Amino acid sequence: MDRNQEGSFGVKAERKKVLFLIAGQLKEGGYRWSDPKSVKPKHVSHLIERWKTEGLSVSTIKNRMAHIRWWTEKVGKASMLPKSNNGANQAISLDIEKRCYVPTESKAKLLDMEKLDKVSDPLVKLSLQLQAAFGMRREEAIKFSPSFADRGEKLVMKASWCKGGRSREIPIRTERQRELLREVHRVAAQGSLIRRDRNYVQQLKSYERQTSLAGLNKNHGLRHMYAQDRYYELTGWKAPVAGGPSSKELSPEQKDKDRAVRLTISNELGHSREQITVQYLGR
């Protein structure tokens, strides 16, 4: 990890946590080695079987596998693993089920303006408003620099702000969004929404403290609301998880539109797959 610093702060922190967990679990399993290049299929098989026995969700196991794949790639053993998590090769069979993405209820939430007024840090307050207005992740909304991002009709999100280092563009569509950006320009000027005497981690702690005190929890729901609002705006009907028609109820023409809109929303959220929008919109 010291030699390979790609990814956002959140990704690197999660990678470190998972790799240390893996090292401890392999030690508990009786495996010993002095070099990370010594990773073998038997190590991965042991971990997967342990996680299944512990009853971990498919999503958790696949997230951990992503860090194992990163590890094997960095030590030149990427070919040791099959390309898919439910696939097999001569070295190992992973046999991890496909994820079930379809949510049973909407996680979307509106930004509570009364609670927002309780936030004393103006930078945290603006970060929360950016999350609601543009569907940004928390880290993106904290690192956001308007002088870089604002290109008139769109925001260009810098790769170093974004999960997985994937830059993207978000359209500026409404006067309310433009008003918010004017305020962000005024407060941040040429900088970001991190106070000048702080680094990102310190500003993140301020965000967490202030949102907790104000009762503004589960703010990822703001991103879900953005996705559902965009879906309604682009299709003319509500998302399935918000009470709209399911895919079975759509006409062939509507299904084509549904897929195109989901791809648009996926790109605006910073994902590369249409499938991921099921988490936000249902199916």
Coordinates of C-alpha atoms in Angstrom, one line a residue:
M1 CA 0.0 0.0 0.0
D2 CA 2.9 2.4 0.7
R3 CA 4.1 1.8 -2.9
N4 CA 0.6 2.0 -4.5
Q5 CA -1.4 5.0 -3.5
E6 CA -4.2 5.0 -6.1
G7 CA -7.8 5.6 -5.0
S8 CA -9.6 8.0 -2.8
F9 CA -9.0 8.4 0.9
G10 CA -12.0 6.3 1.6
V11 CA -11.0 3.5 -0.7
K12 CA -7.4 3.4 0.7
A13 CA -8.7 3.3 4.3
E14 CA -11.1 0.5 3.5
R15 CA -8.3 -1.4 1.6
K16 CA -6.0 -1.1 4.6
K17 CA -8.7 -2.3 7.0
V18 CA -9.6 -5.3 4.9
L19 CA -6.0 -6.4 4.1
F20 CA -5.1 -6.2 7.8
L21 CA -8.2 -8.3 8.6
I22 CA -7.2 -10.8 5.9
A23 CA -3.7 -11.1 7.3
G24 CA -5.0 -11.8 10.8
Q25 CA -7.5 -14.4 9.6
L26 CA -4.9 -16.2 7.6
K27 CA -2.7 -16.3 10.7
E28 CA -5.6 -17.7 12.7
G29 CA -6.0 -20.3 10.0
G30 CA -2.5 -21.6 10.5
Y31 CA -0.9 -20.0 7.4
R32 CA 2.6 -18.5 7.7
W33 CA 4.7 -16.5 5.2
S34 CA 7.1 -13.7 5.2
D35 CA 6.4 -12.2 1.8
P36 CA 3.1 -10.9 0.4
K37 CA 4.1 -12.4 -3.0
S38 CA 3.6 -15.8 -1.4
V39 CA -0.2 -15.6 -1.8
K40 CA -1.7 -18.8 -3.2
P41 CA -5.1 -20.1 -4.3
K42 CA -5.3 -22.1 -1.0
H43 CA -5.2 -18.8 1.0
V44 CA -8.1 -17.3 -1.0
S45 CA -10.1 -20.5 -0.7
H46 CA -9.6 -20.5 3.0
L47 CA -10.8 -17.0 3.3
I48 CA -13.9 -17.5 1.2
E49 CA -15.0 -20.6 3.1
R50 CA -14.5 -18.8 6.4
W51 CA -16.6 -15.8 5.3
K52 CA -19.4 -18.1 4.0
T53 CA -19.3 -20.0 7.3
E54 CA -19.6 -16.7 9.2
G55 CA -22.7 -15.9 7.2
L56 CA -21.3 -12.7 5.5
S57 CA -23.4 -11.2 2.8
V58 CA -22.5 -11.7 -0.9
S59 CA -21.8 -8.0 -1.2
T60 CA -19.4 -8.0 1.7
I61 CA -17.5 -11.0 0.3
K62 CA -17.3 -9.5 -3.1
N63 CA -16.1 -6.2 -1.7
R64 CA -13.3 -8.1 0.2
M65 CA -12.5 -10.0 -3.0
A66 CA -11.9 -6.6 -4.8
H67 CA -9.1 -5.9 -2.3
I68 CA -7.7 -9.4 -2.8
R69 CA -7.7 -8.8 -6.5
W70 CA -5.8 -5.5 -6.0
W71 CA -3.3 -7.4 -3.8
T72 CA -2.7 -10.2 -6.4
E73 CA -2.4 -7.6 -9.2
K74 CA 0.3 -5.7 -7.3
V75 CA 2.4 -8.8 -6.6
G76 CA 2.1 -10.0 -10.2
K77 CA -0.4 -12.9 -9.6
A78 CA -3.6 -11.5 -11.0
S79 CA -3.9 -14.5 -13.3
M80 CA -4.2 -16.7 -10.2
L81 CA -7.9 -15.8 -9.8
P82 CA -10.7 -16.3 -12.3
K83 CA -12.0 -13.2 -14.0
S84 CA -15.5 -13.5 -12.3
N85 CA -16.3 -14.1 -8.7
N86 CA -18.5 -17.1 -9.6
G87 CA -16.0 -18.5 -12.1
A88 CA -13.2 -21.0 -11.9
N89 CA -9.8 -21.7 -13.5
Q90 CA -7.1 -24.4 -13.0
A91 CA -5.9 -22.8 -9.8
I92 CA -9.1 -22.1 -7.9
S93 CA -12.9 -22.0 -8.1
L94 CA -14.5 -19.0 -6.3
D95 CA -18.2 -20.0 -6.5
I96 CA -19.5 -16.7 -5.0
E97 CA -23.1 -16.1 -5.8
K98 CA -24.2 -13.1 -7.8
R99 CA -25.4 -10.1 -5.7
C100 CA -29.1 -9.4 -5.3
Y101 CA -29.4 -5.7 -5.8
V102 CA -33.1 -5.2 -5.7
P103 CA -34.1 -3.1 -2.6
T104 CA -37.3 -3.7 -0.8
E105 CA -37.8 0.0 0.2
S106 CA -36.5 3.4 -0.8
K107 CA -33.5 4.8 1.0
A108 CA -34.0 8.2 -0.5
K109 CA -34.2 11.2 1.9
L110 CA -34.6 14.9 1.6
L111 CA -32.2 17.3 3.3
D112 CA -33.9 18.5 6.5
M113 CA -33.5 22.3 6.4
E114 CA -34.3 22.7 10.1
K115 CA -31.6 20.3 11.0
L116 CA -29.3 21.9 8.5
D117 CA -29.6 25.2 10.3
K118 CA -28.1 23.5 13.4
V119 CA -24.8 22.9 11.5
S120 CA -22.4 25.7 12.6
D121 CA -19.6 25.0 10.1
P122 CA -20.5 26.8 6.8
L123 CA -18.3 24.4 4.8
V124 CA -20.0 21.3 6.2
K125 CA -23.4 22.9 5.5
L126 CA -22.4 23.5 1.9
S127 CA -21.1 20.0 1.5
L128 CA -24.4 18.6 2.6
Q129 CA -26.3 20.8 0.1
L130 CA -24.0 19.7 -2.7
Q131 CA -24.8 16.1 -1.8
A132 CA -28.5 16.8 -2.1
A133 CA -28.3 18.9 -5.2
F134 CA -25.9 16.9 -7.3
G135 CA -25.9 13.4 -5.8
M136 CA -22.3 13.7 -4.7
R137 CA -20.6 11.3 -2.3
R138 CA -19.5 12.7 1.1
E139 CA -15.8 12.7 0.2
E140 CA -16.5 14.4 -3.1
A141 CA -18.7 17.1 -1.5
I142 CA -15.9 17.9 1.1
K143 CA -13.1 18.0 -1.4
F144 CA -15.2 19.9 -4.0
S145 CA -13.4 23.0 -5.5
P146 CA -15.8 25.2 -7.5
S147 CA -13.0 27.0 -9.4
F148 CA -12.0 23.6 -10.9
A149 CA -15.3 21.9 -11.2
D150 CA -17.7 24.6 -12.5
R151 CA -17.6 24.6 -16.3
G152 CA -20.8 26.6 -16.9
E153 CA -23.4 23.9 -17.9
K154 CA -21.7 21.0 -16.0
L155 CA -19.5 20.1 -13.1
V156 CA -16.3 18.2 -13.8
M157 CA -15.4 16.0 -10.8
K158 CA -11.7 15.5 -10.4
A159 CA -10.6 11.9 -10.2
S160 CA -8.8 12.4 -6.9
W161 CA -12.2 13.3 -5.3
C162 CA -14.0 10.3 -6.6
K163 CA -14.3 6.7 -5.5
G164 CA -12.1 4.5 -7.6
G165 CA -10.4 7.5 -9.1
R166 CA -13.2 7.8 -11.8
S167 CA -13.7 11.3 -12.9
R168 CA -17.1 12.2 -14.2
E169 CA -19.4 15.1 -15.3
I170 CA -22.7 16.2 -13.6
P171 CA -25.1 18.5 -15.5
I172 CA -26.1 21.8 -13.9
R173 CA -29.8 21.9 -14.7
T174 CA -31.7 24.2 -12.4
E175 CA -31.5 27.8 -11.1
R176 CA -31.4 26.4 -7.5
Q177 CA -28.3 24.4 -8.3
R178 CA -26.7 27.6 -9.8
E179 CA -27.6 29.6 -6.7
L180 CA -25.9 27.0 -4.5
L181 CA -22.8 27.1 -6.7
R182 CA -22.6 30.8 -6.5
E183 CA -22.6 30.5 -2.7
V184 CA -19.9 27.8 -2.8
H185 CA -17.8 30.0 -5.1
R186 CA -18.2 32.9 -2.6
V187 CA -17.1 30.8 0.4
A188 CA -14.5 28.6 -1.1
A189 CA -13.1 31.0 -3.7
Q190 CA -10.1 29.2 -5.3
G191 CA -10.0 26.6 -2.7
S192 CA -12.2 23.6 -1.6
L193 CA -14.7 23.0 1.1
I194 CA -11.9 22.0 3.5
R195 CA -11.0 24.8 6.0
R196 CA -7.5 26.1 5.1
D197 CA -6.1 25.2 8.5
R198 CA -7.3 21.6 8.1
N199 CA -6.6 18.5 6.0
Y200 CA -9.3 16.2 4.6
V201 CA -9.3 13.9 7.6
Q202 CA -9.8 16.8 10.0
Q203 CA -12.6 18.3 7.9
L204 CA -14.2 14.8 7.7
K205 CA -14.2 14.6 11.5
S206 CA -15.9 18.0 11.7
Y207 CA -18.5 16.8 9.2
E208 CA -19.2 13.7 11.1
R209 CA -19.4 15.5 14.5
Q210 CA -21.6 18.3 13.2
T211 CA -24.0 16.1 11.3
S212 CA -24.3 13.8 14.3
L213 CA -25.1 16.7 16.6
A214 CA -27.7 18.1 14.2
G215 CA -29.3 14.6 13.7
L216 CA -28.4 14.5 10.0
N217 CA -27.7 10.8 9.7
K218 CA -27.7 8.4 6.7
N219 CA -26.8 11.2 4.3
H220 CA -26.1 8.7 1.5
G221 CA -29.9 8.8 1.2
L222 CA -29.5 12.3 -0.4
R223 CA -27.8 10.5 -3.3
H224 CA -30.6 8.1 -3.6
M225 CA -33.1 11.0 -3.7
Y226 CA -31.0 12.7 -6.5
A227 CA -31.1 9.4 -8.5
Q228 CA -34.9 9.1 -8.1
D229 CA -35.5 12.7 -9.0
R230 CA -33.4 12.4 -12.1
Y231 CA -35.2 9.2 -13.1
Y232 CA -38.6 10.9 -12.8
E233 CA -37.3 14.0 -14.7
L234 CA -35.9 11.9 -17.6
T235 CA -38.6 9.2 -17.9
G236 CA -41.8 11.0 -16.8
W237 CA -42.6 8.2 -14.3
K238 CA -41.5 7.3 -10.8
A239 CA -38.7 4.8 -10.1
P240 CA -40.0 1.3 -9.1
V241 CA -38.6 1.6 -5.5
A242 CA -40.6 4.9 -5.2
G243 CA -43.9 3.4 -6.2
G244 CA -43.4 3.6 -10.0
P245 CA -44.0 0.7 -12.5
S246 CA -41.7 -2.3 -12.4
S247 CA -39.8 -3.4 -15.6
K248 CA -42.5 -6.0 -16.3
E249 CA -45.1 -3.3 -16.5
L250 CA -43.2 -1.2 -19.1
S251 CA -43.8 -1.3 -22.8
P252 CA -40.8 -2.2 -25.1
E253 CA -40.4 1.5 -25.9
Q254 CA -40.5 2.4 -22.2
K255 CA -37.9 -0.3 -21.4
D256 CA -35.5 1.2 -24.0
K257 CA -36.0 4.6 -22.3
D258 CA -35.6 3.1 -18.9
R259 CA -32.3 1.5 -19.8
A260 CA -30.9 4.7 -21.4
V261 CA -31.9 6.8 -18.4
R262 CA -30.3 4.3 -16.0
L263 CA -27.1 4.5 -17.9
T264 CA -27.2 8.4 -17.7
I265 CA -27.9 8.3 -14.0
S266 CA -25.1 5.7 -13.4
N267 CA -22.6 8.0 -15.2
E268 CA -23.8 11.0 -13.2
L269 CA -23.4 9.0 -9.9
G270 CA -19.9 7.9 -10.9
H271 CA -20.7 4.2 -11.5
S272 CA -19.7 2.3 -14.7
R273 CA -22.6 -0.2 -14.8
E274 CA -26.3 0.2 -15.3
Q275 CA -27.0 -2.6 -12.9
I276 CA -25.8 -0.6 -9.9
T277 CA -28.8 1.8 -10.4
V278 CA -31.1 -0.9 -9.0
Q279 CA -29.8 0.0 -5.6
Y280 CA -31.1 3.5 -6.0
L281 CA -34.1 2.9 -8.3
G282 CA -35.3 -0.7 -7.9
R283 CA -36.2 -2.8 -10.9

